[in-house]
Tab-separated table of C-alpha atoms and ligand atoms in Angstrom:
chain	number	residue	atom	x	y	z
A	1	MET	CA	65.221	25.173	14.143
A	2	ILE	CA	64.367	25.497	10.441
A	3	HIS	CA	61.586	27.772	11.518
A	4	GLN	CA	64.081	30.006	13.343
A	5	ARG	CA	66.473	30.050	10.416
A	6	LEU	CA	63.683	31.022	8.054
A	7	ALA	CA	62.576	33.771	10.413
A	8	LYS	CA	66.154	35.045	10.460
A	9	PHE	CA	66.272	35.039	6.676
A	10	PHE	CA	62.960	36.801	6.258
A	11	SER	CA	63.184	39.348	9.044
A	12	SER	CA	65.526	42.020	10.236
A	13	ASP	CA	66.464	42.929	13.786
A	14	VAL	CA	65.649	46.406	15.039
A	15	GLY	CA	67.272	48.399	17.854
A	16	ILE	CA	65.417	51.308	19.447
A	17	ASP	CA	66.685	54.090	21.682
A	18	LEU	CA	63.426	55.039	23.331
A	19	GLY	CA	64.485	58.430	24.659
A	20	THR	CA	62.613	61.168	26.461
A	21	ALA	CA	63.621	63.691	23.808
A	22	ASN	CA	64.483	61.592	20.756
A	23	CYS	CA	63.681	58.165	19.427
A	24	LEU	CA	66.286	56.499	17.215
A	25	VAL	CA	65.838	53.313	15.255
A	26	TYR	CA	68.681	51.058	14.143
A	27	VAL	CA	68.086	48.343	11.584
A	28	LYS	CA	70.631	45.526	11.514
A	29	ASP	CA	73.018	45.747	8.561
A	30	LYS	CA	71.650	49.195	7.674
A	31	GLY	CA	72.522	51.420	10.645
A	32	ILE	CA	70.419	54.238	12.076
A	33	VAL	CA	67.459	54.704	9.745
A	34	LEU	CA	65.320	57.045	11.842
A	35	SER	CA	65.892	59.789	14.379
A	36	GLU	CA	62.892	61.832	15.412
A	37	PRO	CA	61.679	63.744	18.469
A	38	SER	CA	59.625	61.665	20.937
A	39	VAL	CA	56.495	63.729	20.431
A	40	VAL	CA	52.962	62.670	19.535
A	41	ALA	CA	50.153	65.010	18.479
A	42	ILE	CA	46.641	63.831	19.294
A	43	ASP	CA	43.120	65.089	18.743
A	44	ALA	CA	42.101	66.399	22.160
A	45	LEU	CA	38.547	65.127	21.775
A	46	THR	CA	38.812	61.763	20.023
A	47	LYS	CA	42.378	60.982	21.269
A	48	GLU	CA	43.209	59.966	17.715
A	49	VAL	CA	46.892	60.239	16.771
A	50	ILE	CA	47.401	63.047	14.262
A	51	ALA	CA	51.176	63.125	13.921
A	52	VAL	CA	54.295	61.520	15.426
A	53	GLY	CA	57.950	62.557	15.529
A	54	LYS	CA	59.229	65.511	13.514
A	55	GLU	CA	55.798	66.575	12.349
A	56	ALA	CA	54.379	66.499	15.885
A	57	TYR	CA	57.404	68.408	17.261
A	58	ARG	CA	56.574	71.327	14.996
A	59	MET	CA	53.162	71.479	16.686
A	60	LEU	CA	54.604	71.565	20.221
A	61	ASP	CA	53.488	74.794	21.926
A	62	ARG	CA	51.901	75.975	18.677
A	63	CYS	CA	48.716	73.895	18.667
A	64	PRO	CA	45.140	75.051	18.254
A	65	LEU	CA	42.868	73.998	21.133
A	66	ASN	CA	41.660	70.786	19.514
A	67	ILE	CA	45.177	69.351	19.073
A	68	LYS	CA	47.519	68.367	21.892
A	69	ALA	CA	51.201	67.677	21.235
A	70	ILE	CA	52.652	65.570	24.036
A	71	ARG	CA	55.852	63.880	25.038
A	72	PRO	CA	54.755	60.453	26.258
A	73	MET	CA	58.111	59.877	27.972
A	74	LYS	CA	59.069	62.089	30.891
A	75	CYS	CA	62.191	61.981	33.031
A	76	GLY	CA	63.327	58.896	31.130
A	77	VAL	CA	60.213	56.907	32.053
A	78	ILE	CA	56.913	56.208	30.357
A	79	ALA	CA	54.408	58.817	31.485
A	80	ASP	CA	51.690	57.775	29.048
A	81	PHE	CA	51.636	54.072	28.216
A	82	ASP	CA	49.086	54.189	25.387
A	83	ILE	CA	50.712	57.059	23.535
A	84	THR	CA	54.177	55.522	23.973
A	85	GLY	CA	52.771	52.372	22.392
A	86	GLU	CA	51.440	54.393	19.469
A	87	MET	CA	54.815	56.055	19.077
A	88	LEU	CA	56.672	52.726	19.115
A	89	ARG	CA	54.239	51.331	16.569
A	90	TYR	CA	54.855	54.341	14.304
A	91	PHE	CA	58.650	53.938	14.508
A	92	ILE	CA	58.620	50.165	14.025
A	93	THR	CA	56.225	50.469	11.072
A	94	LYS	CA	58.321	53.234	9.519
A	95	ALA	CA	61.500	51.193	9.989
A	96	LYS	CA	59.827	48.209	8.321
A	97	MET	CA	58.924	50.388	5.320
A	98	LEU	CA	62.633	51.069	4.888
A	99	MET	CA	63.511	47.373	4.828
A	100	SER	CA	63.682	45.272	1.680
A	101	PRO	CA	60.413	43.465	0.801
A	102	ARG	CA	61.920	40.127	1.875
A	103	HIS	CA	62.756	41.454	5.329
A	104	ARG	CA	59.241	42.786	5.766
A	105	LEU	CA	57.704	39.338	5.594
A	106	VAL	CA	58.330	38.306	9.194
A	107	LYS	CA	57.939	40.402	12.333
A	108	PRO	CA	61.289	41.792	13.539
A	109	ARG	CA	63.103	41.015	16.780
A	110	VAL	CA	63.329	44.279	18.681
A	111	LEU	CA	65.965	45.401	21.160
A	112	VAL	CA	64.919	48.428	23.221
A	113	ALA	CA	67.327	50.541	25.280
A	114	VAL	CA	65.634	51.548	28.548
A	115	PRO	CA	66.735	53.625	31.563
A	116	SER	CA	68.621	51.586	34.180
A	117	GLY	CA	66.220	52.444	37.008
A	118	ILE	CA	63.147	51.240	35.100
A	119	THR	CA	60.461	49.551	37.236
A	120	GLU	CA	58.879	46.166	36.619
A	121	VAL	CA	55.645	47.823	35.454
A	122	GLU	CA	57.488	50.050	32.999
A	123	THR	CA	59.475	47.060	31.690
A	124	ARG	CA	56.195	45.263	30.988
A	125	ALA	CA	54.779	48.364	29.311
A	126	VAL	CA	57.744	48.653	26.945
A	127	GLN	CA	57.561	44.955	26.106
A	128	ASP	CA	53.794	45.012	25.552
A	129	SER	CA	53.992	48.173	23.453
A	130	ALA	CA	56.746	46.758	21.252
A	131	GLU	CA	54.841	43.492	20.822
A	132	ARG	CA	51.648	45.317	19.959
A	133	ALA	CA	53.679	47.412	17.534
A	134	GLY	CA	54.644	44.274	15.640
A	135	ALA	CA	57.736	42.826	17.325
A	136	ARG	CA	58.215	39.058	17.225
A	137	GLU	CA	60.484	39.055	20.250
A	138	VAL	CA	61.435	41.920	22.563
A	139	ARG	CA	64.674	42.294	24.466
A	140	LEU	CA	65.812	45.128	26.673
A	141	ILE	CA	69.231	46.626	27.302
A	142	GLU	CA	70.088	49.201	29.931
A	143	GLU	CA	70.720	52.605	28.376
A	144	PRO	CA	74.122	53.256	29.993
A	145	MET	CA	75.385	49.845	28.820
A	146	SER	CA	74.193	50.578	25.306
A	147	ALA	CA	75.683	54.093	25.429
A	148	ALA	CA	79.035	52.692	26.583
A	149	ILE	CA	79.084	50.090	23.798
A	150	GLY	CA	77.999	52.688	21.229
A	151	SER	CA	80.739	55.061	22.408
A	152	GLY	CA	83.314	52.383	21.748
A	153	LEU	CA	84.256	51.624	25.367
A	154	PRO	CA	85.786	48.161	25.859
A	155	VAL	CA	82.990	47.085	28.229
A	156	ALA	CA	83.900	43.390	28.195
A	157	GLU	CA	87.432	43.924	29.530
A	158	PRO	CA	88.272	43.492	33.211
A	159	CYS	CA	88.814	47.200	33.779
A	160	GLY	CA	86.773	50.196	34.852
A	161	ASN	CA	84.901	52.218	32.223
A	162	MET	CA	82.765	55.173	33.182
A	163	ILE	CA	79.905	56.383	31.015
A	164	VAL	CA	77.765	59.456	31.652
A	165	ASP	CA	74.718	59.585	29.375
A	166	ILE	CA	73.053	62.993	29.606
A	167	GLY	CA	69.696	62.704	27.878
A	168	GLY	CA	66.615	64.879	27.786
A	169	GLY	CA	65.002	63.494	30.918
A	170	THR	CA	67.746	61.652	32.782
A	171	THR	CA	71.441	61.538	33.385
A	172	GLU	CA	72.699	58.012	33.780
A	173	VAL	CA	76.114	57.434	35.268
A	174	ALA	CA	77.591	53.940	35.273
A	175	VAL	CA	80.869	52.175	35.907
A	176	ILE	CA	81.151	49.073	33.745
A	177	SER	CA	83.597	46.193	33.885
A	178	LEU	CA	83.485	42.656	32.442
A	179	ALA	CA	80.268	43.450	30.520
A	180	GLY	CA	78.368	44.280	33.707
A	181	ILE	CA	77.305	47.456	35.489
A	182	VAL	CA	79.251	47.665	38.753
A	183	GLU	CA	77.965	51.010	40.030
A	184	ALA	CA	75.209	53.150	38.586
A	185	LYS	CA	73.260	56.242	39.376
A	186	SER	CA	70.342	57.644	37.486
A	187	CYS	CA	69.229	61.177	38.221
A	188	ARG	CA	66.184	62.785	36.711
A	189	VAL	CA	68.030	65.827	35.478
A	190	GLY	CA	68.983	66.327	31.846
A	191	GLY	CA	68.399	68.610	28.898
A	192	ASP	CA	64.711	69.162	29.795
A	193	GLU	CA	65.657	70.529	33.228
A	194	MET	CA	68.121	72.851	31.538
A	195	ASN	CA	65.327	74.138	29.289
A	196	GLN	CA	63.091	74.638	32.337
A	197	ALA	CA	65.879	76.545	34.119
A	198	ILE	CA	66.077	78.909	31.127
A	199	ILE	CA	62.271	79.360	31.046
A	200	GLN	CA	62.282	80.201	34.779
A	201	HIS	CA	65.158	82.638	34.343
A	202	MET	CA	63.324	84.516	31.558
A	203	LYS	CA	60.211	84.687	33.708
A	204	ARG	CA	61.976	85.842	36.854
A	205	VAL	CA	64.341	88.381	35.359
A	206	TYR	CA	62.403	89.713	32.352
A	207	ASN	CA	58.765	88.791	33.025
A	208	LEU	CA	58.989	87.069	29.657
A	209	LEU	CA	57.123	83.868	28.916
A	210	ILE	CA	58.856	81.619	26.387
A	211	GLY	CA	58.016	78.132	25.117
A	212	GLU	CA	60.168	75.017	25.493
A	213	PRO	CA	61.413	74.980	21.856
A	214	LYS	CA	62.681	78.562	22.307
A	215	ALA	CA	64.428	77.656	25.575
A	216	GLU	CA	66.111	74.726	23.848
A	217	LYS	CA	67.284	77.002	21.036
A	218	ILE	CA	68.830	79.401	23.575
A	219	LYS	CA	70.585	76.500	25.341
A	220	ILE	CA	72.023	75.095	22.117
A	221	GLU	CA	73.065	78.449	20.664
A	222	ILE	CA	74.498	80.310	23.645
A	223	GLY	CA	74.242	77.921	26.613
A	224	SER	CA	77.394	76.772	28.395
A	225	ALA	CA	78.614	75.149	31.598
A	226	TYR	CA	82.049	76.757	31.729
A	227	GLN	CA	83.554	79.974	30.418
A	228	LEU	CA	85.631	78.920	27.438
A	229	SER	CA	86.773	82.274	26.120
A	230	ASP	CA	86.552	85.904	27.161
A	231	GLU	CA	83.978	86.499	24.501
A	232	GLU	CA	80.416	86.334	25.727
A	233	VAL	CA	77.669	86.423	23.103
A	234	GLU	CA	74.132	87.751	23.020
A	235	MET	CA	70.905	86.528	21.473
A	236	ASP	CA	67.514	88.098	20.733
A	237	VAL	CA	64.679	86.247	22.417
A	238	GLY	CA	60.998	86.785	21.670
A	239	GLY	CA	58.085	85.772	23.866
A	240	ARG	CA	55.067	87.169	25.678
A	241	ASP	CA	55.356	89.862	28.307
A	242	LEU	CA	53.738	88.572	31.492
A	243	VAL	CA	52.692	92.053	32.596
A	244	SER	CA	51.313	93.607	29.399
A	245	GLY	CA	50.387	90.293	27.779
A	246	LEU	CA	51.911	91.514	24.500
A	247	PRO	CA	54.728	90.054	22.380
A	248	LYS	CA	58.161	91.336	23.441
A	249	SER	CA	61.788	90.756	22.412
A	250	ILE	CA	64.823	91.150	24.650
A	251	LYS	CA	68.563	90.430	24.477
A	252	VAL	CA	70.095	87.745	26.713
A	253	SER	CA	73.790	87.066	27.248
A	254	SER	CA	75.611	83.745	27.347
A	255	ARG	CA	76.890	84.697	30.815
A	256	GLU	CA	73.427	84.875	32.365
A	257	ILE	CA	72.332	81.643	30.654
A	258	ARG	CA	75.390	79.925	32.158
A	259	THR	CA	74.280	81.121	35.592
A	260	ALA	CA	70.723	79.943	34.900
A	261	LEU	CA	72.043	76.487	33.972
A	262	GLN	CA	74.143	76.156	37.118
A	263	GLU	CA	71.568	74.197	39.121
A	264	PRO	CA	70.940	71.334	36.656
A	265	VAL	CA	74.640	71.198	35.808
A	266	THR	CA	75.510	70.888	39.511
A	267	SER	CA	73.071	67.965	39.849
A	268	ILE	CA	74.902	66.188	37.025
A	269	LEU	CA	78.252	66.804	38.744
A	270	GLU	CA	76.857	65.400	42.010
A	271	ALA	CA	75.638	62.228	40.277
A	272	ILE	CA	79.122	61.673	38.824
A	273	ARG	CA	80.834	62.397	42.141
A	274	SER	CA	78.644	60.055	44.153
A	275	THR	CA	79.184	57.228	41.656
A	276	LEU	CA	82.952	57.758	41.800
A	277	GLU	CA	82.820	57.670	45.600
A	278	ARG	CA	81.049	54.301	45.571
A	279	CYS	CA	83.292	52.816	42.891
A	280	PRO	CA	85.557	49.901	44.021
A	281	PRO	CA	89.166	51.188	44.369
A	282	GLU	CA	90.677	49.002	41.629
A	283	LEU	CA	88.162	50.216	39.086
A	284	ALA	CA	88.451	53.804	40.337
A	285	SER	CA	92.184	53.714	39.715
A	286	ASP	CA	91.557	52.527	36.125
A	287	LEU	CA	89.606	55.725	35.557
A	288	ILE	CA	92.664	57.885	36.238
A	289	ASP	CA	94.008	56.883	32.812
A	290	ARG	CA	90.841	55.912	30.999
A	291	GLY	CA	88.783	58.868	32.167
A	292	ILE	CA	85.070	59.472	31.745
A	293	MET	CA	83.075	59.127	28.513
A	294	LEU	CA	80.164	61.515	27.927
A	295	ALA	CA	77.231	60.581	25.689
A	296	GLY	CA	73.658	61.796	25.080
A	297	GLY	CA	72.629	65.165	23.679
A	298	GLY	CA	73.477	66.948	26.940
A	299	ALA	CA	77.148	66.094	26.358
A	300	LEU	CA	77.037	68.727	23.602
A	301	LEU	CA	76.474	71.573	26.073
A	302	LYS	CA	79.439	73.868	25.557
A	303	GLY	CA	82.070	73.640	28.286
A	304	LEU	CA	80.495	70.691	30.107
A	305	LYS	CA	83.393	68.415	29.260
A	306	GLU	CA	85.871	70.988	30.583
A	307	LEU	CA	83.859	71.566	33.766
A	308	ILE	CA	83.598	67.837	34.565
A	309	ALA	CA	87.321	67.365	33.879
A	310	GLU	CA	88.185	70.198	36.261
A	311	GLU	CA	85.757	69.156	39.011
A	312	MET	CA	86.632	65.446	38.972
A	313	ASP	CA	90.286	65.909	38.064
A	314	LEU	CA	89.994	63.155	35.451
A	315	PRO	CA	90.303	63.076	31.649
A	316	VAL	CA	86.921	63.463	29.929
A	317	ASN	CA	85.993	62.469	26.373
A	318	VAL	CA	82.803	63.031	24.433
A	319	ALA	CA	81.465	60.178	22.254
A	320	GLU	CA	81.958	60.755	18.543
A	321	ASP	CA	78.251	61.284	17.954
A	322	PRO	CA	76.741	61.583	21.445
A	323	LEU	CA	73.106	61.729	20.266
A	324	LYS	CA	73.553	58.421	18.464
A	325	ALA	CA	75.619	56.520	21.048
A	326	VAL	CA	72.739	54.512	22.579
A	327	ALA	CA	71.248	53.582	19.187
A	328	ASN	CA	74.683	52.639	17.848
A	329	GLY	CA	75.143	50.489	20.964
A	330	THR	CA	71.946	48.569	20.185
A	331	GLY	CA	73.350	48.120	16.671
A	332	VAL	CA	76.589	46.583	17.953
A	333	VAL	CA	74.568	44.235	20.181
A	334	LEU	CA	72.243	43.252	17.294
A	335	GLN	CA	75.227	42.421	15.119
A	336	ASN	CA	76.634	40.211	17.907
A	337	MET	CA	73.390	38.989	19.461
A	338	ASP	CA	74.674	35.524	20.338
A	339	THR	CA	77.863	36.525	22.138
A	340	MET	CA	76.466	39.624	23.824
A	341	SER	CA	73.144	38.271	25.030
A	342	ARG	CA	74.479	38.350	28.611
A	343	ASN	CA	73.789	42.096	28.640
A	344	LEU	CA	70.171	41.649	27.733
A	345	THR	CA	66.955	41.040	29.536
A	346	ALA	CA	64.709	38.692	27.643
A	347	GLY	CA	61.228	39.864	26.862
B	401	ATP	N1	74.239	71.271	21.209
B	401	ATP	C1	73.544	70.978	22.308
B	401	ATP	N2	73.818	71.587	23.486
B	401	ATP	C2	73.138	71.302	24.598
B	401	ATP	N3	72.152	70.384	24.667
B	401	ATP	C3	71.837	69.737	23.527
B	401	ATP	C4	72.503	69.993	22.301
B	401	ATP	N4	71.967	69.192	21.344
B	401	ATP	C5	70.992	68.477	21.942
B	401	ATP	N5	70.910	68.792	23.254
B	401	ATP	C6	69.950	68.285	24.249
B	401	ATP	O1	70.071	66.900	24.371
B	401	ATP	C7	68.834	66.359	24.818
B	401	ATP	C8	68.463	65.161	24.017
B	401	ATP	O2	69.457	64.207	24.136
B	401	ATP	P1	69.162	62.666	23.860
B	401	ATP	O3	68.555	62.499	22.518
B	401	ATP	O4	70.408	61.926	24.157
B	401	ATP	O5	68.047	62.403	24.982
B	401	ATP	P2	67.088	61.157	25.115
B	401	ATP	O6	67.873	59.929	24.894
B	401	ATP	O7	65.912	61.347	24.253
B	401	ATP	O8	66.621	61.274	26.632
B	401	ATP	P3	66.744	60.224	27.841
B	401	ATP	O9	67.991	59.454	27.621
B	401	ATP	O10	66.777	61.061	29.064
B	401	ATP	O11	65.498	59.415	27.773
B	401	ATP	C9	67.785	67.454	24.669
B	401	ATP	O12	67.461	67.970	25.951
B	401	ATP	C10	68.505	68.494	23.833
B	401	ATP	O13	68.081	69.803	24.125
B	402	MG	MG1	68.923	58.642	26.003
């Protein structure tokens, strides 16, 4: 008991949103202290880690042959266990550096937000990685639950709350009531698929090869899911001509990017629709007033909120800071660990 109290005094709890695109770290009583891309650069020969996070992102698609920049998480799951472990270690170590010297003395308790469809093997991998990275105790929370809490939804009440978390690799749809997930659907379509759709479009229509960072820039700057005004905009895009092999720049319009994004956007709509169809009637009727909450970076796609509202005929809100919703959710749980532990899976 005394041992536990001392550990509490000398350590700090850490919440991690282990995302496909971004990793966010929340330190109890401090808030979000880190937010960096989930990218690791390694030496292709020795497999030694050269850079993690922001620094490694800059190397993505711009590496010399001896360096490989990789995303160890794909489609919301761990594609490379060892590199994910290295990444977790980097984030936990960096978070510890930001703590006061007293709080650095004892290993932290770590709460990791993981996709709801995660397999037993992946669960083990996350737990092992976090332990190897210096966690004293590891607990897991399902991403949609954390996103709902972080978006301020009253998840503990006996009423239906719907959260749609559109991340880089996955879209997670869940209906939550009485602190439990009643219906959920996870589909492996998110911001990455949108980027791929743009890359394919540029290839097919213009014979232009572009990298993923460029596709993401196009999506964020002129991408949309719904026509919001009469004004369509254009953007200059540079890449490599597939025929001549030389650098080339062309102009693309927001209208054609919207068409290119139609397929991934439709998959997201289908995931929402099928969850609504399976939702118990009492909870479904709650949603008529309470509507749907969008979180995750994909929620920032222009016009997506309007499109979902029109297609589902329900009110739609976007979380105050959608990219931070999951991490903020882990923060709320850390601050109330004793009362909220029902939502957690022990490590
Ligand atoms: N303004 C924007 N418009 C459209 N998409 C955006 C915008 N800002 C960020 N995104 C996209 O959001 C995605 C990242 O969101 P987020 O950080 O929530 O994902 P993640 O949690 O890492 O992934 P996952 O939950 O699938 O593991 C990226 O695909 C990014 O391109
Ligand atoms: Mg996420």
